[in-house]
């Protein structure tokens, strides 16, 4: 069964400022719930472009993520390659100009590898994602 997560926030920062933070994995430990970042493999266009593989560590968990879509100042998307007992995990972060700032919409879909565990993962990841969205909004606003 496909699980969905949906989190939103607004920031006074521009879509370009928010998008720059999403594109720079080294900033994620500053505003997210991850502890460390490492770029495992650059994308074909260099750096953290589409196809890049980024590693984020939190405690004993190492999440490997691949950047799958970038629309400058509008969308940043990644897929989880490993690190959690999930499959078909994709997160899309959409940025919409609004009220002189940016509406952030972080939405994720996934399936649990272990039958019956989907709702448990969804509840935990919903809280984590809400923390990411709020942290991103706050950090972007402080930086602007």
PDB file of C-alpha atoms in Angstrom, residues 25-143:
ATOM      1  CA  UNK A  25      23.288  18.983   0.981  1.00  0.00           C
ATOM      2  CA  UNK A  26      25.951  20.432   3.297  1.00  0.00           C
ATOM      3  CA  UNK A  27      23.293  22.819   4.694  1.00  0.00           C
ATOM      4  CA  UNK A  28      20.800  20.060   5.557  1.00  0.00           C
ATOM      5  CA  UNK A  29      22.378  19.269   8.968  1.00  0.00           C
ATOM      6  CA  UNK A  30      21.964  22.988   9.828  1.00  0.00           C
ATOM      7  CA  UNK A  31      18.193  23.060   9.304  1.00  0.00           C
ATOM      8  CA  UNK A  32      17.097  19.422   9.134  1.00  0.00           C
ATOM      9  CA  UNK A  33      17.189  16.408  11.408  1.00  0.00           C
ATOM     10  CA  UNK A  34      20.209  14.796   9.742  1.00  0.00           C
ATOM     11  CA  UNK A  35      23.586  14.900  11.462  1.00  0.00           C
ATOM     12  CA  UNK A  36      26.038  14.634   8.569  1.00  0.00           C
ATOM     13  CA  UNK A  37      26.168  14.942   4.798  1.00  0.00           C
ATOM     14  CA  UNK A  38      28.538  13.503   2.189  1.00  0.00           C
ATOM     15  CA  UNK A  39      28.345  13.626  -1.583  1.00  0.00           C
ATOM     16  CA  UNK A  40      28.917  10.034  -2.692  1.00  0.00           C
ATOM     17  CA  UNK A  41      28.769  10.695  -6.425  1.00  0.00           C
ATOM     18  CA  UNK A  42      28.378  13.850  -8.477  1.00  0.00           C
ATOM     19  CA  UNK A  43      25.650  14.032 -11.093  1.00  0.00           C
ATOM     20  CA  UNK A  44      26.602  13.941 -14.796  1.00  0.00           C
ATOM     21  CA  UNK A  45      26.403  17.757 -14.876  1.00  0.00           C
ATOM     22  CA  UNK A  46      28.686  18.001 -11.825  1.00  0.00           C
ATOM     23  CA  UNK A  47      28.053  18.549  -8.133  1.00  0.00           C
ATOM     24  CA  UNK A  48      24.582  18.030  -6.740  1.00  0.00           C
ATOM     25  CA  UNK A  49      22.804  17.851 -10.083  1.00  0.00           C
ATOM     26  CA  UNK A  50      20.261  15.268 -11.273  1.00  0.00           C
ATOM     27  CA  UNK A  51      21.793  11.822 -10.834  1.00  0.00           C
ATOM     28  CA  UNK A  52      23.986  12.780  -7.865  1.00  0.00           C
ATOM     29  CA  UNK A  53      23.948  10.444  -4.893  1.00  0.00           C
ATOM     30  CA  UNK A  54      23.944  12.095  -1.470  1.00  0.00           C
ATOM     31  CA  UNK A  55      24.456  10.406   1.902  1.00  0.00           C
ATOM     32  CA  UNK A  56      22.860  11.657   5.108  1.00  0.00           C
ATOM     33  CA  UNK A  57      23.557  10.083   8.474  1.00  0.00           C
ATOM     34  CA  UNK A  58      21.359  10.276  11.557  1.00  0.00           C
ATOM     35  CA  UNK A  59      22.504   8.132  14.448  1.00  0.00           C
ATOM     36  CA  UNK A  60      23.087   4.649  13.107  1.00  0.00           C
ATOM     37  CA  UNK A  61      21.060   5.254   9.943  1.00  0.00           C
ATOM     38  CA  UNK A  62      22.781   6.109   6.660  1.00  0.00           C
ATOM     39  CA  UNK A  63      20.305   7.254   4.034  1.00  0.00           C
ATOM     40  CA  UNK A  64      21.488   7.175   0.417  1.00  0.00           C
ATOM     41  CA  UNK A  65      19.458   9.434  -1.814  1.00  0.00           C
ATOM     42  CA  UNK A  66      19.577  10.157  -5.529  1.00  0.00           C
ATOM     43  CA  UNK A  67      18.547  13.520  -6.929  1.00  0.00           C
ATOM     44  CA  UNK A  68      15.933  12.709  -9.585  1.00  0.00           C
ATOM     45  CA  UNK A  69      14.486  16.075 -10.625  1.00  0.00           C
ATOM     46  CA  UNK A  70      15.463  19.722 -10.426  1.00  0.00           C
ATOM     47  CA  UNK A  71      13.388  22.604 -11.724  1.00  0.00           C
ATOM     48  CA  UNK A  72      15.318  25.743 -10.776  1.00  0.00           C
ATOM     49  CA  UNK A  73      13.590  27.712  -8.007  1.00  0.00           C
ATOM     50  CA  UNK A  74      10.433  25.541  -8.366  1.00  0.00           C
ATOM     51  CA  UNK A  75      11.082  21.868  -7.519  1.00  0.00           C
ATOM     52  CA  UNK A  76      13.674  19.589  -5.965  1.00  0.00           C
ATOM     53  CA  UNK A  77      13.068  15.816  -5.923  1.00  0.00           C
ATOM     54  CA  UNK A  78      14.979  12.842  -4.618  1.00  0.00           C
ATOM     55  CA  UNK A  79      14.538   9.080  -4.271  1.00  0.00           C
ATOM     56  CA  UNK A  80      15.743   7.000  -1.336  1.00  0.00           C
ATOM     57  CA  UNK A  81      18.146   4.295  -2.517  1.00  0.00           C
ATOM     58  CA  UNK A  82      18.834   2.677   0.863  1.00  0.00           C
ATOM     59  CA  UNK A  83      18.861   3.246   4.595  1.00  0.00           C
ATOM     60  CA  UNK A  84      15.274   2.541   5.630  1.00  0.00           C
ATOM     61  CA  UNK A  85      12.988  -0.467   5.150  1.00  0.00           C
ATOM     62  CA  UNK A  86      11.116   1.368   2.396  1.00  0.00           C
ATOM     63  CA  UNK A  87      10.790   1.052  -1.337  1.00  0.00           C
ATOM     64  CA  UNK A  88       9.604   3.371  -4.101  1.00  0.00           C
ATOM     65  CA  UNK A  89      10.376   6.357  -1.819  1.00  0.00           C
ATOM     66  CA  UNK A  90      10.244   9.688  -3.624  1.00  0.00           C
ATOM     67  CA  UNK A  91      10.101  13.163  -2.129  1.00  0.00           C
ATOM     68  CA  UNK A  92       9.108  16.222  -4.154  1.00  0.00           C
ATOM     69  CA  UNK A  93       9.615  19.676  -2.679  1.00  0.00           C
ATOM     70  CA  UNK A  94       7.628  22.263  -4.605  1.00  0.00           C
ATOM     71  CA  UNK A  95       8.243  25.986  -4.171  1.00  0.00           C
ATOM     72  CA  UNK A  96       5.582  28.551  -5.088  1.00  0.00           C
ATOM     73  CA  UNK A  97       6.027  32.324  -4.887  1.00  0.00           C
ATOM     74  CA  UNK A  98       3.451  33.695  -2.430  1.00  0.00           C
ATOM     75  CA  UNK A  99       2.958  36.916  -0.453  1.00  0.00           C
ATOM     76  CA  UNK A 100       6.456  38.163  -1.220  1.00  0.00           C
ATOM     77  CA  UNK A 101       8.002  34.873  -0.101  1.00  0.00           C
ATOM     78  CA  UNK A 102       7.661  31.173  -0.788  1.00  0.00           C
ATOM     79  CA  UNK A 103       5.178  28.424  -0.008  1.00  0.00           C
ATOM     80  CA  UNK A 104       7.029  25.149   0.550  1.00  0.00           C
ATOM     81  CA  UNK A 105       5.168  21.897  -0.120  1.00  0.00           C
ATOM     82  CA  UNK A 106       7.139  18.738   0.735  1.00  0.00           C
ATOM     83  CA  UNK A 107       5.282  15.630  -0.341  1.00  0.00           C
ATOM     84  CA  UNK A 108       6.499  12.056  -0.253  1.00  0.00           C
ATOM     85  CA  UNK A 109       5.238   8.645  -1.329  1.00  0.00           C
ATOM     86  CA  UNK A 110       6.644   5.249  -0.398  1.00  0.00           C
ATOM     87  CA  UNK A 111       5.839   1.622   0.346  1.00  0.00           C
ATOM     88  CA  UNK A 112       7.000  -0.282   3.399  1.00  0.00           C
ATOM     89  CA  UNK A 113       9.130  -3.341   2.706  1.00  0.00           C
ATOM     90  CA  UNK A 114       7.611  -5.085   5.735  1.00  0.00           C
ATOM     91  CA  UNK A 115       3.856  -5.668   5.366  1.00  0.00           C
ATOM     92  CA  UNK A 116       1.787  -3.812   7.941  1.00  0.00           C
ATOM     93  CA  UNK A 117       4.522  -1.310   8.822  1.00  0.00           C
ATOM     94  CA  UNK A 118       3.502   1.441   6.395  1.00  0.00           C
ATOM     95  CA  UNK A 119       1.369   3.452   8.812  1.00  0.00           C
ATOM     96  CA  UNK A 120       4.043   3.316  11.497  1.00  0.00           C
ATOM     97  CA  UNK A 121       6.667   4.621   9.074  1.00  0.00           C
ATOM     98  CA  UNK A 122       4.235   7.252   7.792  1.00  0.00           C
ATOM     99  CA  UNK A 123       3.583   8.632  11.289  1.00  0.00           C
ATOM    100  CA  UNK A 124       7.287   8.820  12.140  1.00  0.00           C
ATOM    101  CA  UNK A 125       8.286  10.281   8.788  1.00  0.00           C
ATOM    102  CA  UNK A 126       5.442  12.816   8.901  1.00  0.00           C
ATOM    103  CA  UNK A 127       6.906  14.323  12.092  1.00  0.00           C
ATOM    104  CA  UNK A 128      10.424  14.283  10.660  1.00  0.00           C
ATOM    105  CA  UNK A 129       9.286  15.879   7.394  1.00  0.00           C
ATOM    106  CA  UNK A 130       7.388  18.614   9.241  1.00  0.00           C
ATOM    107  CA  UNK A 131      10.614  19.357  11.116  1.00  0.00           C
ATOM    108  CA  UNK A 132      12.519  19.568   7.840  1.00  0.00           C
ATOM    109  CA  UNK A 133       9.987  21.928   6.291  1.00  0.00           C
ATOM    110  CA  UNK A 134       9.881  24.242   9.308  1.00  0.00           C
ATOM    111  CA  UNK A 135      13.677  24.202   9.599  1.00  0.00           C
ATOM    112  CA  UNK A 136      14.066  24.957   5.894  1.00  0.00           C
ATOM    113  CA  UNK A 137      11.591  27.849   6.071  1.00  0.00           C
ATOM    114  CA  UNK A 138      13.276  29.347   9.130  1.00  0.00           C
ATOM    115  CA  UNK A 139      16.831  28.940   7.789  1.00  0.00           C
ATOM    116  CA  UNK A 140      15.924  30.454   4.402  1.00  0.00           C
ATOM    117  CA  UNK A 141      14.262  33.426   6.096  1.00  0.00           C
ATOM    118  CA  UNK A 142      17.260  34.038   8.393  1.00  0.00           C
ATOM    119  CA  UNK A 143      19.602  33.918   5.412  1.00  0.00           C
TER     120      UNK A 143
END
